């Protein structure tokens, strides 16, 4: 069932005001939308990243719910431990609430550093939801390259220059890696499509077993876009097919959004400062290659969804 | 702006924070350089600004399902509300100019 915004009013309380994420950050939008999708009490953990450090600067916490600090690599392990402890307490009759377990990780803590803990947790089949807010780099420490950084983007560890186009290789397809754990519900969404994200979060909470949602959550600071453009840029990613919205359940892939006419990838590239070197003469082949990869990937998803 | 810091004897073991959501005591409004000025007349109460505000600073009247304004104690002035508003109800005004007015 679709969500109506007017019925959700007053539910945006899990992450409170007073957190110290940058103006226009996409991460709190993702948190807000995901946490509003359930009425059950939540226990949350976060892997190290912007979200974790900016919401819990001592002696303050912006979480209006039990929240556990986790290191960079083990949000998956932390959430499985919490959920197992909850099951033990339930068995002993110490708790009678239906608590849901939620983990947040950035792309650094999910694509790279926390991948083995996440994979382990998915494989063991704990009942939890893992949300990766993907801002395509280690933005908390000043835009280092991660496995999620797209080809052609300039980062401090792979900067654009005379001999460099920024990142030389394509990004890792994490949602499909999560989907390769066949017991898991895996989905890809974006903060620009709140209905899509909230429906997927609801499904993930209700799913008996592990669930993973990969949410595109722009970093206005290091994508070099104005702070007001967060939603617009995320929307552009979906409309250019750079970031397709899809979900995989019981090994069946559903494409949730198919643009009537997909916008060319150049629209997405020229909107962001981290790609500005690609607009110089001589870099056209790079843009062509990015476009080819985007189209090939979308075709691949279409093929999987129609089987 | 920050509350008085506790001494080490008053801090719970392992430095846990036992008051959920106490970041509300930390006012981020001082970060703002541009203020969203809301035009009440043209607002259609679609709540797009509310769903996308990254600082939970859009105030709503839950019972009457109305948007009531922006909480300037927390608004960081990112301007997302002005961008997502379908009726262009927000004008971003420079704080310094507003003060001079």
Short mmCIF file of C-alpha atoms in Angstrom, two decimals:
data_model
loop_
_atom_site.label_atom_id
_atom_site.label_comp_id
_atom_site.label_asym_id
_atom_site.label_seq_id
_atom_site.Cartn_x
_atom_site.Cartn_y
_atom_site.Cartn_z
CA UNK A 1 0.00 0.00 0.00
CA UNK A 2 1.24 3.39 -0.90
CA UNK A 3 2.26 5.86 1.79
CA UNK A 4 0.59 9.25 2.07
CA UNK A 5 2.74 12.04 3.44
CA UNK A 6 -0.11 13.55 5.45
CA UNK A 7 -0.51 10.27 7.35
CA UNK A 8 3.17 10.18 8.24
CA UNK A 9 3.34 13.59 9.92
CA UNK A 10 4.84 13.44 13.37
CA UNK A 11 6.66 10.20 12.69
CA UNK A 12 9.99 11.82 11.79
CA UNK A 13 11.30 11.40 15.31
CA UNK A 14 13.88 8.61 15.20
CA UNK A 15 16.64 10.90 13.97
CA UNK A 16 16.15 14.25 15.66
CA UNK A 17 17.10 17.79 14.77
CA UNK A 18 20.43 18.97 16.13
CA UNK A 19 22.54 16.37 14.33
CA UNK A 20 25.65 17.85 12.76
CA UNK A 21 25.57 16.51 9.20
CA UNK A 22 26.26 19.10 6.49
CA UNK A 23 23.42 21.31 5.22
CA UNK A 24 21.67 19.47 2.40
CA UNK A 25 23.09 16.04 3.28
CA UNK A 26 21.29 13.06 1.77
CA UNK A 27 21.95 10.65 4.65
CA UNK A 28 19.40 12.05 7.15
CA UNK A 29 16.78 11.96 4.37
CA UNK A 30 17.47 8.26 3.88
CA UNK A 31 17.34 7.59 7.63
CA UNK A 32 14.11 9.51 8.01
CA UNK A 33 12.35 7.71 5.17
CA UNK A 34 13.52 4.24 6.21
CA UNK A 35 12.68 4.65 9.91
CA UNK A 36 9.22 6.03 9.16
CA UNK A 37 8.34 2.87 7.23
CA UNK A 38 7.74 0.82 10.37
CA UNK A 39 5.63 1.27 13.51
CA UNK A 40 7.68 -1.24 15.51
CA UNK A 41 10.30 -0.11 18.01
CA UNK A 42 13.75 0.04 16.45
CA UNK A 43 17.24 -0.83 17.62
CA UNK A 44 19.82 0.73 15.35
CA UNK A 45 23.55 0.45 14.79
CA UNK A 46 25.75 2.43 12.44
CA UNK A 47 29.07 1.60 10.89
CA UNK A 48 31.64 4.36 11.13
CA UNK A 49 30.93 7.09 8.63
CA UNK A 50 29.51 10.57 8.31
CA UNK A 51 26.17 9.51 9.73
CA UNK A 52 27.64 7.82 12.77
CA UNK A 53 30.07 10.50 13.83
CA UNK A 54 27.84 13.47 13.06
CA UNK A 55 24.79 12.17 14.89
CA UNK A 56 26.56 11.14 18.09
CA UNK A 57 28.99 13.87 19.03
CA UNK A 58 29.45 13.44 22.75
CA UNK A 59 27.55 14.24 24.98
CA UNK A 60 24.74 14.40 22.43
CA UNK A 61 22.91 11.80 20.42
CA UNK A 62 20.45 12.54 17.64
CA UNK A 63 18.91 9.07 17.90
CA UNK A 64 15.62 8.91 19.73
CA UNK A 65 15.84 5.13 20.00
CA UNK A 66 18.42 2.63 21.34
CA UNK A 67 21.49 3.05 19.16
CA UNK A 68 24.73 1.12 19.32
CA UNK A 69 28.08 2.35 18.13
CA UNK A 70 29.88 -0.03 15.79
CA UNK A 71 33.34 0.04 14.27
CA UNK A 72 33.93 0.52 10.55
CA UNK A 73 33.98 -3.14 9.56
CA UNK A 74 31.42 -4.83 11.74
CA UNK A 75 27.96 -3.25 11.51
CA UNK A 76 26.71 -6.58 10.08
CA UNK A 77 28.15 -8.51 13.03
CA UNK A 78 26.82 -5.98 15.57
CA UNK A 79 23.29 -6.14 14.23
CA UNK A 80 23.30 -9.97 14.14
CA UNK A 81 24.50 -10.04 17.76
CA UNK A 82 21.80 -7.61 18.85
CA UNK A 83 19.12 -9.56 17.07
CA UNK A 84 20.27 -12.89 18.52
CA UNK A 85 20.35 -11.40 22.04
CA UNK A 86 16.81 -10.18 21.47
CA UNK A 87 15.69 -13.70 20.48
CA UNK A 88 17.30 -15.11 23.65
CA UNK A 89 15.55 -12.51 25.81
CA UNK A 90 12.27 -13.24 24.10
CA UNK A 91 12.68 -16.96 24.81
CA UNK A 92 13.31 -16.18 28.48
CA UNK A 93 10.25 -13.95 28.60
CA UNK A 94 12.27 -10.82 29.35
CA UNK A 95 10.80 -8.87 26.46
CA UNK A 96 7.48 -9.04 24.65
CA UNK A 97 7.83 -6.27 22.07
CA UNK A 98 8.29 -6.94 18.37
CA UNK A 99 11.56 -5.06 17.89
CA UNK A 100 13.04 -4.47 14.45
CA UNK A 101 16.79 -4.30 13.87
CA UNK A 102 18.32 -1.81 11.55
CA UNK A 103 21.92 -1.12 10.54
CA UNK A 104 23.21 1.88 8.62
CA UNK A 105 26.51 1.99 6.80
CA UNK A 106 28.00 4.33 4.27
CA UNK A 107 29.50 3.02 1.07
CA UNK A 108 32.94 2.84 2.70
CA UNK A 109 31.59 0.77 5.58
CA UNK A 110 29.51 -1.43 3.27
CA UNK A 111 31.14 -1.79 -0.17
CA UNK A 112 34.69 -2.01 1.18
CA UNK A 113 35.41 -2.37 4.86
CA UNK A 114 32.23 -3.96 6.20
CA UNK A 115 31.50 -6.27 3.27
CA UNK A 116 32.58 -9.49 4.94
CA UNK A 117 30.58 -8.77 8.13
CA UNK A 118 27.53 -7.91 6.02
CA UNK A 119 27.94 -11.00 3.86
CA UNK A 120 28.25 -13.16 6.97
CA UNK A 121 25.16 -11.67 8.53
CA UNK A 122 23.14 -12.10 5.32
CA UNK A 123 24.31 -15.68 4.94
CA UNK A 124 23.44 -16.63 8.53
CA UNK A 125 19.94 -15.34 7.88
CA UNK A 126 19.39 -13.03 10.87
CA UNK A 127 16.20 -11.01 10.73
CA UNK A 128 17.50 -7.48 10.18
CA UNK A 129 17.56 -4.63 7.69
CA UNK A 130 20.83 -3.17 6.47
CA UNK A 131 20.70 0.19 4.73
CA UNK A 132 23.71 1.45 2.83
CA UNK A 133 23.52 5.20 2.28
CA UNK A 134 25.73 5.41 -0.74
CA UNK A 135 27.47 8.76 -1.28
CA UNK A 136 30.14 7.25 -3.50
CA UNK A 137 33.27 7.91 -1.49
CA UNK A 138 34.81 8.31 1.94
CA UNK A 139 33.20 11.70 2.36
CA UNK A 140 33.64 11.89 6.13
CA UNK A 141 37.42 12.08 5.76
CA UNK A 142 37.41 14.31 2.70
CA UNK A 143 36.43 12.37 -0.44
CA UNK A 144 38.77 9.42 -0.80
CA UNK A 145 37.94 6.86 -3.45
CA UNK A 146 35.75 3.90 -2.49
CA UNK A 147 34.53 0.89 -4.44
CA UNK A 148 31.35 2.84 -5.04
CA UNK A 149 33.01 5.89 -6.59
CA UNK A 150 31.89 5.94 -10.23
CA UNK A 151 34.28 6.00 -13.15
CA UNK A 152 35.58 9.45 -14.03
CA UNK A 153 34.93 11.06 -10.63
CA UNK A 154 37.82 12.94 -9.11
CA UNK A 155 38.72 12.02 -5.52
CA UNK A 156 41.64 13.00 -3.31
CA UNK A 157 43.22 9.56 -3.67
CA UNK A 158 42.60 9.32 -7.40
CA UNK A 159 42.52 12.97 -8.48
CA UNK A 160 41.94 14.17 -12.02
CA UNK A 161 44.94 15.75 -13.69
CA UNK A 162 47.01 15.84 -16.83
CA UNK A 163 47.39 12.06 -16.98
CA UNK A 164 44.37 11.05 -14.95
CA UNK A 165 40.62 11.09 -15.52
CA UNK A 166 39.89 10.45 -11.85
CA UNK A 167 38.72 6.93 -11.09
CA UNK A 168 39.63 4.69 -14.01
CA UNK A 169 37.32 1.77 -13.36
CA UNK A 170 33.61 1.20 -12.90
CA UNK A 171 31.91 0.97 -9.53
CA UNK A 172 31.13 -2.26 -7.75
CA UNK A 173 27.57 -3.57 -8.06
CA UNK A 174 26.87 -4.11 -4.37
CA UNK A 175 23.11 -4.64 -4.61
CA UNK A 176 23.70 -7.68 -6.81
CA UNK A 177 26.31 -8.97 -4.35
CA UNK A 178 23.71 -8.73 -1.59
CA UNK A 179 21.18 -10.40 -3.88
CA UNK A 180 23.61 -13.26 -4.42
CA UNK A 181 22.77 -14.26 -0.85
CA UNK A 182 19.59 -15.91 -2.05
CA UNK A 183 17.83 -15.83 1.33
CA UNK A 184 18.01 -12.04 1.41
CA UNK A 185 15.73 -9.33 0.12
CA UNK A 186 17.91 -6.87 -1.79
CA UNK A 187 16.83 -3.55 -3.22
CA UNK A 188 18.24 -0.40 -4.70
CA UNK A 189 16.58 2.94 -4.15
CA UNK A 190 17.24 6.66 -4.00
CA UNK A 191 16.36 9.48 -1.60
CA UNK A 192 14.72 11.30 -4.50
CA UNK A 193 12.01 8.65 -4.72
CA UNK A 194 10.60 8.62 -1.19
CA UNK A 195 7.60 6.43 -2.05
CA UNK A 196 9.85 3.82 -3.62
CA UNK A 197 12.32 3.91 -0.74
CA UNK A 198 9.66 3.75 1.95
CA UNK A 199 7.82 0.87 0.25
CA UNK A 200 11.08 -1.05 0.00
CA UNK A 201 11.92 -0.28 3.63
CA UNK A 202 8.48 -1.50 4.69
CA UNK A 203 8.95 -4.69 2.71
CA UNK A 204 12.41 -5.12 4.22
CA UNK A 205 11.12 -4.75 7.78
CA UNK A 206 8.32 -7.23 7.13
CA UNK A 207 10.59 -9.68 5.34
CA UNK A 208 11.43 -12.67 7.51
CA UNK A 209 15.16 -12.81 7.16
CA UNK A 210 17.92 -10.45 6.15
CA UNK A 211 17.22 -7.46 3.95
CA UNK A 212 19.56 -5.05 2.26
CA UNK A 213 18.73 -1.67 0.71
CA UNK A 214 21.26 0.37 -1.21
CA UNK A 215 20.18 4.02 -1.18
CA UNK A 216 21.77 6.70 -3.32
CA UNK A 217 22.30 9.58 -0.95
CA UNK A 218 24.19 12.47 -2.57
CA UNK A 219 27.07 14.20 -0.82
CA UNK A 220 26.62 17.81 -1.89
CA UNK A 221 29.99 18.80 -0.47
CA UNK A 222 32.16 16.39 -2.44
CA UNK A 223 30.01 15.85 -5.50
CA UNK A 224 30.50 19.60 -5.80
CA UNK A 225 26.87 20.56 -6.21
CA UNK A 226 24.95 23.32 -4.39
CA UNK A 227 23.52 22.16 -1.06
CA UNK A 228 19.98 22.70 -2.32
CA UNK A 229 20.38 20.25 -5.22
CA UNK A 230 20.46 17.00 -3.20
CA UNK A 231 17.10 15.71 -4.35
CA UNK A 232 17.46 16.96 -7.91
CA UNK A 233 20.83 15.27 -8.44
CA UNK A 234 19.59 11.97 -6.99
CA UNK A 235 16.59 12.15 -9.31
CA UNK A 236 18.88 12.76 -12.26
CA UNK A 237 20.84 9.62 -11.37
CA UNK A 238 17.64 7.59 -11.65
CA UNK A 239 16.43 9.29 -14.83
CA UNK A 240 19.73 8.75 -16.63
CA UNK A 241 19.69 5.07 -15.58
CA UNK A 242 22.93 5.64 -13.71
CA UNK A 243 21.15 4.41 -10.60
CA UNK A 244 18.29 2.06 -11.58
CA UNK A 245 15.63 1.35 -8.97
CA UNK A 246 15.05 -2.37 -8.58
CA UNK A 247 14.47 -5.09 -6.04
CA UNK A 248 15.23 -8.79 -5.86
CA UNK A 249 13.13 -11.15 -3.83
CA UNK A 250 13.21 -14.94 -4.06
CA UNK A 251 15.63 -14.59 -6.94
CA UNK A 252 13.13 -12.56 -8.95
CA UNK A 253 14.18 -9.14 -10.11
CA UNK A 254 11.66 -6.31 -10.46
CA UNK A 255 12.58 -3.04 -12.12
CA UNK A 256 10.66 -0.32 -10.28
CA UNK A 257 11.37 2.50 -12.64
CA UNK A 258 11.89 2.53 -16.36
CA UNK A 259 12.25 6.02 -17.81
CA UNK A 260 10.13 6.64 -20.91
CA UNK A 261 13.11 8.30 -22.47
CA UNK A 262 16.35 7.93 -20.59
CA UNK A 263 18.36 11.09 -20.25
CA UNK A 264 21.93 11.02 -21.58
CA UNK A 265 24.62 10.48 -18.95
CA UNK A 266 26.18 13.84 -19.84
CA UNK A 267 23.28 15.51 -17.97
CA UNK A 268 24.41 13.76 -14.79
CA UNK A 269 28.08 14.44 -15.43
CA UNK A 270 27.84 18.15 -16.16
CA UNK A 271 25.70 18.77 -13.10
CA UNK A 272 28.55 17.84 -10.75
CA UNK A 273 31.89 19.47 -10.06
CA UNK A 274 33.63 16.17 -9.35
CA UNK A 275 33.32 15.34 -13.06
CA UNK A 276 34.20 18.79 -14.42
CA UNK A 277 37.50 17.63 -15.98
CA UNK A 278 35.53 15.22 -18.20
CA UNK A 279 33.99 18.18 -20.00
CA UNK A 280 37.40 19.25 -21.32
CA UNK A 281 38.20 18.43 -24.94
CA UNK A 282 39.75 15.00 -25.41
CA UNK A 283 37.75 13.30 -22.68
CA UNK A 284 34.76 12.43 -24.89
CA UNK A 285 35.75 8.74 -25.09
CA UNK A 286 35.50 8.51 -21.28
CA UNK A 287 31.96 9.87 -21.34
CA UNK A 288 31.10 7.43 -24.13
CA UNK A 289 32.48 4.58 -22.09
CA UNK A 290 30.46 5.62 -19.03
CA UNK A 291 27.33 5.85 -21.20
CA UNK A 292 28.00 2.41 -22.66
CA UNK A 293 28.42 0.87 -19.21
CA UNK A 294 25.22 2.54 -17.93
CA UNK A 295 23.21 1.24 -20.90
CA UNK A 296 24.74 -2.23 -20.72
CA UNK A 297 23.96 -2.44 -17.02
CA UNK A 298 20.36 -1.35 -17.52
CA UNK A 299 19.94 -3.87 -20.37
CA UNK A 300 21.28 -6.55 -18.06
CA UNK A 301 18.68 -5.64 -15.41
CA UNK A 302 15.91 -5.59 -18.03
CA UNK A 303 16.93 -9.06 -19.21
CA UNK A 304 16.96 -10.38 -15.65
CA UNK A 305 13.58 -8.85 -14.89
CA UNK A 306 11.83 -10.24 -17.95
CA UNK A 307 12.91 -13.85 -17.60
CA UNK B 1 25.48 27.03 22.61
CA UNK B 2 26.49 23.65 24.02
CA UNK B 3 25.11 22.58 27.38
CA UNK B 4 27.43 22.52 30.39
CA UNK B 5 29.75 19.52 30.15
CA UNK B 6 29.55 16.85 32.84
CA UNK B 7 32.43 15.88 35.09
CA UNK B 8 33.88 12.38 34.82
CA UNK B 9 32.07 11.22 37.97
CA UNK B 10 28.69 12.09 36.44
CA UNK B 11 29.31 10.29 33.15
CA UNK B 12 27.79 6.78 32.90
CA UNK B 13 30.11 3.82 32.48
CA UNK B 14 31.69 3.53 29.01
CA UNK B 15 30.44 7.01 28.18
CA UNK B 16 27.00 5.86 27.08
CA UNK B 17 24.47 8.59 26.39
CA UNK B 18 21.36 7.75 28.41
CA UNK B 19 19.15 10.55 27.16
CA UNK B 20 17.83 9.65 23.69
CA UNK B 21 17.56 12.45 21.18
CA UNK B 22 19.34 15.01 23.39
CA UNK B 23 20.96 16.50 20.28
CA UNK B 24 17.80 18.63 20.24
CA UNK B 25 19.62 20.71 22.84
CA UNK B 26 22.25 21.50 20.25
CA UNK B 27 20.93 24.26 18.04
CA UNK B 28 22.29 24.11 14.50
CA UNK B 29 20.46 27.25 13.30
CA UNK B 30 23.63 29.29 13.73
CA UNK B 31 25.14 27.54 10.70
CA UNK B 32 22.66 29.16 8.37
CA UNK B 33 23.68 31.84 5.91
CA UNK B 34 20.48 31.83 3.83
CA UNK B 35 17.07 31.68 5.43
CA UNK B 36 14.05 30.08 3.71
CA UNK B 37 11.20 32.55 3.91
CA UNK B 38 7.91 30.71 3.53
CA UNK B 39 4.93 32.15 1.67
CA UNK B 40 1.92 30.82 3.54
CA UNK B 41 -0.54 31.99 0.88
CA UNK B 42 0.73 29.86 -2.00
CA UNK B 43 1.46 26.73 0.11
CA UNK B 44 -0.61 23.69 -0.89
CA UNK B 45 0.54 21.59 2.09
CA UNK B 46 1.99 18.81 -0.04
CA UNK B 47 4.70 18.19 2.62
CA UNK B 48 7.49 17.71 0.10
CA UNK B 49 9.63 20.13 2.15
CA UNK B 50 8.82 18.11 5.25
CA UNK B 51 9.79 14.72 3.79
CA UNK B 52 13.07 15.99 2.34
CA UNK B 53 14.23 18.45 5.03
CA UNK B 54 17.49 16.88 6.23
CA UNK B 55 17.27 18.67 9.58
CA UNK B 56 13.69 17.81 10.50
CA UNK B 57 13.15 21.56 10.74
CA UNK B 58 9.82 21.79 8.91
CA UNK B 59 7.07 22.21 11.46
CA UNK B 60 3.68 20.66 10.85
CA UNK B 61 0.33 20.59 12.55
CA UNK B 62 -0.31 16.87 12.71
CA UNK B 63 -4.00 17.11 13.61
CA UNK B 64 -5.00 19.56 10.90
CA UNK B 65 -2.47 18.22 8.38
CA UNK B 66 -0.97 21.62 7.73
CA UNK B 67 2.55 22.91 7.32
CA UNK B 68 3.12 25.66 9.89
CA UNK B 69 6.61 26.97 9.27
CA UNK B 70 10.33 26.39 9.58
CA UNK B 71 12.09 25.87 12.89
CA UNK B 72 14.92 28.35 12.60
CA UNK B 73 16.63 26.97 15.69
CA UNK B 74 17.69 23.96 13.61
CA UNK B 75 17.39 25.01 9.94
CA UNK B 76 20.88 25.03 8.41
CA UNK B 77 19.70 26.90 5.33
CA UNK B 78 20.57 24.27 2.74
CA UNK B 79 17.72 25.32 0.48
CA UNK B 80 16.40 21.83 -0.30
CA UNK B 81 12.87 22.95 0.66
CA UNK B 82 13.00 25.78 -1.88
CA UNK B 83 14.10 23.34 -4.61
CA UNK B 84 11.53 20.62 -3.99
CA UNK B 85 8.55 22.95 -3.48
CA UNK B 86 6.20 22.56 -6.48
CA UNK B 87 4.67 26.01 -5.84
CA UNK B 88 7.97 27.80 -5.16
CA UNK B 89 6.76 29.02 -1.76
CA UNK B 90 10.24 29.57 -0.36
CA UNK B 91 12.57 32.47 -1.05
CA UNK B 92 16.11 32.03 0.20
CA UNK B 93 17.12 35.30 1.82
CA UNK B 94 20.56 36.14 3.07
CA UNK B 95 20.66 36.31 6.88
CA UNK B 96 22.87 39.37 6.87
CA UNK B 97 20.49 41.28 4.62
CA UNK B 98 17.54 40.18 6.75
CA UNK B 99 19.29 41.51 9.84
CA UNK B 100 20.01 44.81 8.11
CA UNK B 101 16.36 45.12 7.14
#
